Amino acid sequence: MASLRPTVKTVGLPASSSKIGMGGALHEKIAARSIGKIAVAEKVRAAVRTGPSKTEFREYPMPDIAEDSALLKMEVAGICGTDVKLYAHPPSNAPVIMGHENIGTIAKAGREFTRRKGFKEGDLVFVEHYVMCGKCEWCHLGQYRHCENTDWRTNPDGIRYGYTSAEKAPHLWGGFAQYVYLPWNAVVHHVPKGVTPELAGLVTPMANGVEWSLFDGGVGYDSTVLIQGPGQQGLSQTVICKPAGASLIIVTGTSRDTARMKVAKELGADFVIDVQKEDPLARIREITGGRGVDVALDCTAGAGTMPILLGVDALKRKGGTIVVQGEMKEFPNFPLEKVTVKFITIKSARGHSYKACELALQQLASKRFPLEKVTTHTFGLKDVDLAIRSVGGKGVPDVIHASLMPWQ
Ligand SMILES: [Zn+2]
Ligand SMILES: [Zn+2]
């Protein structure tokens, strides 16, 4: 990775101790065949989640690529908080190739795939983990995440990258593998020129930043914003709120987040608050002269009811908006009266739309923010377990965004 960016820390076990026994330099030696213009391996190596916090390395046959489909050679799979949750608590018993934030090069594209979608072999692309049905209203609106026909929750047969069983042919439904299969209804975006695969790996948190803060929260000129949680998601919200015109950005974290809070300031946060050292509500009131903030965004993980309660209290006297995640099944003593008296709007943080992805990619291409401070670590495929644990704060210290490189 040194050639990509010298400051990136590649971490993990030496290649010799790999269970796969194959470092990046060796992959040239595997039997390769040519489909399309680009030579590809016969077998595809993948990290497969086979149980809670359990990974097995498996090989799958190289799929045949029909006229209306394509093959993606993986460059970077971003790892996020959702991976931490899904790895520890899998939603099903099926073997799954995780990896839902996928950047790669089109290694093979069927003629119809190129004709319909405009992507050709050699293009560097971002593939959304949502797959569209192409028929429903949500899909026509570019809101593929709400498609009922492809959501695994409503259709056990639906395809979603990083979620679908690897038993379903042609198996390659996740980014923790050397290749990913793209059917006709995969949602693909061009990565703009000058954006490296690793930087493009930030597109998902950045697109969530656009969706949650701008589209859902309505952040714009002179908005005051509270962002709770300084992980990759909170930092991405900061980067999106700043150029949208937010006049005040407050980011909260815990004492464990000291390094991340520093990055938050470098990315444009006006104030950071360590909720373990200061009373966050008192501090927010002090900063805002008692007024409170217009928008509160919850980007925490595993913090219980506290971020919602703080968000409700920290919002301005009337008409604020809070964007929440649905981590908890129950919320005892939910302050409904306060929510209605304060005339608060609650919005659900639910991924990103097509438009949010495009705006996120433009933001990455603008180079207006030192985002290399966010893409802190890369891991090889064999170290996927360590990579996920590190994003969850239980492995390599000070990881903000981790890039899994399936060819390392
Ligand atoms: Zn994610
Ligand atoms: Zn649909």
mmCIF file with all atom_site columns, N, CA and C in Angstrom, residues 164-202:
data_model
loop_
_atom_site.group_PDB
_atom_site.id
_atom_site.type_symbol
_atom_site.label_atom_id
_atom_site.label_alt_id
_atom_site.label_comp_id
_atom_site.label_asym_id
_atom_site.label_entity_id
_atom_site.label_seq_id
_atom_site.pdbx_PDB_ins_code
_atom_site.Cartn_x
_atom_site.Cartn_y
_atom_site.Cartn_z
_atom_site.occupancy
_atom_site.B_iso_or_equiv
_atom_site.pdbx_formal_charge
_atom_site.auth_seq_id
_atom_site.auth_comp_id
_atom_site.auth_asym_id
_atom_site.auth_atom_id
_atom_site.pdbx_PDB_model_num
ATOM 1   N N  . THR A 1 164 ? -26.443 -11.514 1.670   1.00 0.00 ? 164 THR A N  1
ATOM 2   C CA . THR A 1 164 ? -27.029 -12.694 1.015   1.00 0.00 ? 164 THR A CA 1
ATOM 3   C C  . THR A 1 164 ? -26.165 -13.931 1.234   1.00 0.00 ? 164 THR A C  1
ATOM 4   N N  . SER A 1 165 ? -26.812 -15.087 1.391   1.00 0.00 ? 165 SER A N  1
ATOM 5   C CA . SER A 1 165 ? -26.096 -16.342 1.622   1.00 0.00 ? 165 SER A CA 1
ATOM 6   C C  . SER A 1 165 ? -25.138 -16.664 0.475   1.00 0.00 ? 165 SER A C  1
ATOM 7   N N  . ALA A 1 166 ? -23.943 -17.108 0.847   1.00 0.00 ? 166 ALA A N  1
ATOM 8   C CA . ALA A 1 166 ? -22.962 -17.509 -0.170  1.00 0.00 ? 166 ALA A CA 1
ATOM 9   C C  . ALA A 1 166 ? -23.349 -18.841 -0.799  1.00 0.00 ? 166 ALA A C  1
ATOM 10  N N  . GLU A 1 167 ? -24.412 -19.483 -0.278  1.00 0.00 ? 167 GLU A N  1
ATOM 11  C CA . GLU A 1 167 ? -24.875 -20.724 -0.894  1.00 0.00 ? 167 GLU A CA 1
ATOM 12  C C  . GLU A 1 167 ? -25.680 -20.443 -2.151  1.00 0.00 ? 167 GLU A C  1
ATOM 13  N N  . LYS A 1 168 ? -26.152 -19.217 -2.269  1.00 0.00 ? 168 LYS A N  1
ATOM 14  C CA . LYS A 1 168 ? -26.943 -18.856 -3.453  1.00 0.00 ? 168 LYS A CA 1
ATOM 15  C C  . LYS A 1 168 ? -25.981 -18.584 -4.620  1.00 0.00 ? 168 LYS A C  1
ATOM 16  N N  . ALA A 1 169 ? -26.124 -19.355 -5.702  1.00 0.00 ? 169 ALA A N  1
ATOM 17  C CA . ALA A 1 169 ? -25.249 -19.188 -6.867  1.00 0.00 ? 169 ALA A CA 1
ATOM 18  C C  . ALA A 1 169 ? -25.472 -17.797 -7.480  1.00 0.00 ? 169 ALA A C  1
ATOM 19  N N  . PRO A 1 170 ? -24.427 -17.183 -8.031  1.00 0.00 ? 170 PRO A N  1
ATOM 20  C CA . PRO A 1 170 ? -23.036 -17.632 -8.133  1.00 0.00 ? 170 PRO A CA 1
ATOM 21  C C  . PRO A 1 170 ? -22.154 -17.230 -6.947  1.00 0.00 ? 170 PRO A C  1
ATOM 22  N N  . HIS A 1 171 ? -22.721 -17.172 -5.802  1.00 0.00 ? 171 HIS A N  1
ATOM 23  C CA . HIS A 1 171 ? -21.996 -17.130 -4.509  1.00 0.00 ? 171 HIS A CA 1
ATOM 24  C C  . HIS A 1 171 ? -21.341 -15.806 -4.128  1.00 0.00 ? 171 HIS A C  1
ATOM 25  N N  . LEU A 1 172 ? -20.918 -15.022 -5.114  1.00 0.00 ? 172 LEU A N  1
ATOM 26  C CA . LEU A 1 172 ? -20.046 -13.869 -4.818  1.00 0.00 ? 172 LEU A CA 1
ATOM 27  C C  . LEU A 1 172 ? -20.872 -12.629 -4.493  1.00 0.00 ? 172 LEU A C  1
ATOM 28  N N  . TRP A 1 173 ? -21.457 -12.612 -3.316  1.00 0.00 ? 173 TRP A N  1
ATOM 29  C CA . TRP A 1 173 ? -22.376 -11.531 -2.911  1.00 0.00 ? 173 TRP A CA 1
ATOM 30  C C  . TRP A 1 173 ? -21.828 -10.642 -1.804  1.00 0.00 ? 173 TRP A C  1
ATOM 31  N N  . GLY A 1 174 ? -20.504 -10.613 -1.674  1.00 0.00 ? 174 GLY A N  1
ATOM 32  C CA . GLY A 1 174 ? -19.930 -9.750  -0.643  1.00 0.00 ? 174 GLY A CA 1
ATOM 33  C C  . GLY A 1 174 ? -18.523 -9.326  -0.995  1.00 0.00 ? 174 GLY A C  1
ATOM 34  N N  . GLY A 1 175 ? -18.080 -8.221  -0.431  1.00 0.00 ? 175 GLY A N  1
ATOM 35  C CA . GLY A 1 175 ? -16.805 -7.618  -0.798  1.00 0.00 ? 175 GLY A CA 1
ATOM 36  C C  . GLY A 1 175 ? -15.581 -8.190  -0.097  1.00 0.00 ? 175 GLY A C  1
ATOM 37  N N  . PHE A 1 176 ? -15.787 -9.075  0.891   1.00 0.00 ? 176 PHE A N  1
ATOM 38  C CA . PHE A 1 176 ? -14.618 -9.683  1.521   1.00 0.00 ? 176 PHE A CA 1
ATOM 39  C C  . PHE A 1 176 ? -14.196 -10.884 0.682   1.00 0.00 ? 176 PHE A C  1
ATOM 40  N N  . ALA A 1 177 ? -13.966 -10.628 -0.593  1.00 0.00 ? 177 ALA A N  1
ATOM 41  C CA . ALA A 1 177 ? -13.611 -11.652 -1.564  1.00 0.00 ? 177 ALA A CA 1
ATOM 42  C C  . ALA A 1 177 ? -12.871 -10.969 -2.711  1.00 0.00 ? 177 ALA A C  1
ATOM 43  N N  . GLN A 1 178 ? -12.191 -11.783 -3.516  1.00 0.00 ? 178 GLN A N  1
ATOM 44  C CA . GLN A 1 178 ? -11.407 -11.176 -4.599  1.00 0.00 ? 178 GLN A CA 1
ATOM 45  C C  . GLN A 1 178 ? -12.297 -10.623 -5.716  1.00 0.00 ? 178 GLN A C  1
ATOM 46  N N  . TYR A 1 179 ? -13.429 -11.268 -5.926  1.00 0.00 ? 179 TYR A N  1
ATOM 47  C CA . TYR A 1 179 ? -14.361 -10.795 -6.962  1.00 0.00 ? 179 TYR A CA 1
ATOM 48  C C  . TYR A 1 179 ? -15.784 -10.767 -6.422  1.00 0.00 ? 179 TYR A C  1
ATOM 49  N N  . VAL A 1 180 ? -16.590 -9.913  -7.027  1.00 0.00 ? 180 VAL A N  1
ATOM 50  C CA . VAL A 1 180 ? -18.006 -9.805  -6.683  1.00 0.00 ? 180 VAL A CA 1
ATOM 51  C C  . VAL A 1 180 ? -18.797 -9.898  -7.984  1.00 0.00 ? 180 VAL A C  1
ATOM 52  N N  . TYR A 1 181 ? -19.904 -10.603 -7.931  1.00 0.00 ? 181 TYR A N  1
ATOM 53  C CA . TYR A 1 181 ? -20.759 -10.761 -9.112  1.00 0.00 ? 181 TYR A CA 1
ATOM 54  C C  . TYR A 1 181 ? -21.761 -9.610  -9.191  1.00 0.00 ? 181 TYR A C  1
ATOM 55  N N  . LEU A 1 182 ? -21.908 -9.017  -10.365 1.00 0.00 ? 182 LEU A N  1
ATOM 56  C CA . LEU A 1 182 ? -22.852 -7.911  -10.550 1.00 0.00 ? 182 LEU A CA 1
ATOM 57  C C  . LEU A 1 182 ? -23.953 -8.311  -11.524 1.00 0.00 ? 182 LEU A C  1
ATOM 58  N N  . PRO A 1 183 ? -25.164 -8.577  -11.036 1.00 0.00 ? 183 PRO A N  1
ATOM 59  C CA . PRO A 1 183 ? -26.263 -8.850  -11.955 1.00 0.00 ? 183 PRO A CA 1
ATOM 60  C C  . PRO A 1 183 ? -26.741 -7.537  -12.594 1.00 0.00 ? 183 PRO A C  1
ATOM 61  N N  . TRP A 1 184 ? -27.697 -7.642  -13.505 1.00 0.00 ? 184 TRP A N  1
ATOM 62  C CA . TRP A 1 184 ? -28.169 -6.471  -14.244 1.00 0.00 ? 184 TRP A CA 1
ATOM 63  C C  . TRP A 1 184 ? -28.704 -5.379  -13.327 1.00 0.00 ? 184 TRP A C  1
ATOM 64  N N  . ASN A 1 185 ? -29.197 -5.800  -12.140 1.00 0.00 ? 185 ASN A N  1
ATOM 65  C CA . ASN A 1 185 ? -29.853 -4.807  -11.278 1.00 0.00 ? 185 ASN A CA 1
ATOM 66  C C  . ASN A 1 185 ? -28.965 -4.311  -10.144 1.00 0.00 ? 185 ASN A C  1
ATOM 67  N N  . ALA A 1 186 ? -27.647 -4.554  -10.238 1.00 0.00 ? 186 ALA A N  1
ATOM 68  C CA . ALA A 1 186 ? -26.726 -3.948  -9.267  1.00 0.00 ? 186 ALA A CA 1
ATOM 69  C C  . ALA A 1 186 ? -26.715 -2.438  -9.507  1.00 0.00 ? 186 ALA A C  1
ATOM 70  N N  . VAL A 1 187 ? -26.559 -1.667  -8.432  1.00 0.00 ? 187 VAL A N  1
ATOM 71  C CA . VAL A 1 187 ? -26.539 -0.208  -8.566  1.00 0.00 ? 187 VAL A CA 1
ATOM 72  C C  . VAL A 1 187 ? -25.086 0.255   -8.494  1.00 0.00 ? 187 VAL A C  1
ATOM 73  N N  . VAL A 1 188 ? -24.600 0.790   -9.602  1.00 0.00 ? 188 VAL A N  1
ATOM 74  C CA . VAL A 1 188 ? -23.167 1.056   -9.760  1.00 0.00 ? 188 VAL A CA 1
ATOM 75  C C  . VAL A 1 188 ? -22.940 2.550   -10.010 1.00 0.00 ? 188 VAL A C  1
ATOM 76  N N  . HIS A 1 189 ? -21.875 3.096   -9.416  1.00 0.00 ? 189 HIS A N  1
ATOM 77  C CA . HIS A 1 189 ? -21.516 4.508   -9.617  1.00 0.00 ? 189 HIS A CA 1
ATOM 78  C C  . HIS A 1 189 ? -20.069 4.585   -10.112 1.00 0.00 ? 189 HIS A C  1
ATOM 79  N N  . HIS A 1 190 ? -19.791 5.513   -11.020 1.00 0.00 ? 190 HIS A N  1
ATOM 80  C CA . HIS A 1 190 ? -18.402 5.775   -11.410 1.00 0.00 ? 190 HIS A CA 1
ATOM 81  C C  . HIS A 1 190 ? -17.670 6.460   -10.269 1.00 0.00 ? 190 HIS A C  1
ATOM 82  N N  . VAL A 1 191 ? -16.446 6.041   -10.000 1.00 0.00 ? 191 VAL A N  1
ATOM 83  C CA . VAL A 1 191 ? -15.586 6.765   -9.057  1.00 0.00 ? 191 VAL A CA 1
ATOM 84  C C  . VAL A 1 191 ? -14.883 7.866   -9.861  1.00 0.00 ? 191 VAL A C  1
ATOM 85  N N  . PRO A 1 192 ? -15.010 9.133   -9.434  1.00 0.00 ? 192 PRO A N  1
ATOM 86  C CA . PRO A 1 192 ? -14.419 10.218  -10.229 1.00 0.00 ? 192 PRO A CA 1
ATOM 87  C C  . PRO A 1 192 ? -12.897 10.082  -10.345 1.00 0.00 ? 192 PRO A C  1
ATOM 88  N N  . LYS A 1 193 ? -12.373 10.641  -11.419 1.00 0.00 ? 193 LYS A N  1
ATOM 89  C CA . LYS A 1 193 ? -10.916 10.638  -11.650 1.00 0.00 ? 193 LYS A CA 1
ATOM 90  C C  . LYS A 1 193 ? -10.198 11.289  -10.469 1.00 0.00 ? 193 LYS A C  1
ATOM 91  N N  . GLY A 1 194 ? -9.052  10.742  -10.099 1.00 0.00 ? 194 GLY A N  1
ATOM 92  C CA . GLY A 1 194 ? -8.252  11.343  -9.030  1.00 0.00 ? 194 GLY A CA 1
ATOM 93  C C  . GLY A 1 194 ? -8.629  10.841  -7.645  1.00 0.00 ? 194 GLY A C  1
ATOM 94  N N  . VAL A 1 195 ? -9.714  10.077  -7.555  1.00 0.00 ? 195 VAL A N  1
ATOM 95  C CA . VAL A 1 195 ? -10.103 9.504   -6.260  1.00 0.00 ? 195 VAL A CA 1
ATOM 96  C C  . VAL A 1 195 ? -9.543  8.081   -6.198  1.00 0.00 ? 195 VAL A C  1
ATOM 97  N N  . THR A 1 196 ? -8.692  7.806   -5.236  1.00 0.00 ? 196 THR A N  1
ATOM 98  C CA . THR A 1 196 ? -8.104  6.466   -5.118  1.00 0.00 ? 196 THR A CA 1
ATOM 99  C C  . THR A 1 196 ? -9.168  5.496   -4.599  1.00 0.00 ? 196 THR A C  1
ATOM 100 N N  . PRO A 1 197 ? -8.971  4.187   -4.843  1.00 0.00 ? 197 PRO A N  1
ATOM 101 C CA . PRO A 1 197 ? -9.938  3.218   -4.314  1.00 0.00 ? 197 PRO A CA 1
ATOM 102 C C  . PRO A 1 197 ? -10.102 3.349   -2.804  1.00 0.00 ? 197 PRO A C  1
ATOM 103 N N  . GLU A 1 198 ? -9.025  3.620   -2.112  1.00 0.00 ? 198 GLU A N  1
ATOM 104 C CA . GLU A 1 198 ? -9.114  3.700   -0.651  1.00 0.00 ? 198 GLU A CA 1
ATOM 105 C C  . GLU A 1 198 ? -9.933  4.912   -0.207  1.00 0.00 ? 198 GLU A C  1
ATOM 106 N N  . LEU A 1 199 ? -9.714  6.047   -0.864  1.00 0.00 ? 199 LEU A N  1
ATOM 107 C CA . LEU A 1 199 ? -10.515 7.230   -0.539  1.00 0.00 ? 199 LEU A CA 1
ATOM 108 C C  . LEU A 1 199 ? -11.984 6.968   -0.900  1.00 0.00 ? 199 LEU A C  1
ATOM 109 N N  . ALA A 1 200 ? -12.183 6.313   -2.051  1.00 0.00 ? 200 ALA A N  1
ATOM 110 C CA . ALA A 1 200 ? -13.552 5.987   -2.469  1.00 0.00 ? 200 ALA A CA 1
ATOM 111 C C  . ALA A 1 200 ? -14.231 5.067   -1.463  1.00 0.00 ? 200 ALA A C  1
ATOM 112 N N  . GLY A 1 201 ? -13.428 4.333   -0.682  1.00 0.00 ? 201 GLY A N  1
ATOM 113 C CA . GLY A 1 201 ? -13.978 3.461   0.357   1.00 0.00 ? 201 GLY A CA 1
ATOM 114 C C  . GLY A 1 201 ? -14.766 4.232   1.407   1.00 0.00 ? 201 GLY A C  1
ATOM 115 N N  . LEU A 1 202 ? -14.627 5.554   1.423   1.00 0.00 ? 202 LEU A N  1
ATOM 116 C CA . LEU A 1 202 ? -15.385 6.376   2.375   1.00 0.00 ? 202 LEU A CA 1
ATOM 117 C C  . LEU A 1 202 ? -16.751 6.779   1.842   1.00 0.00 ? 202 LEU A C  1
#
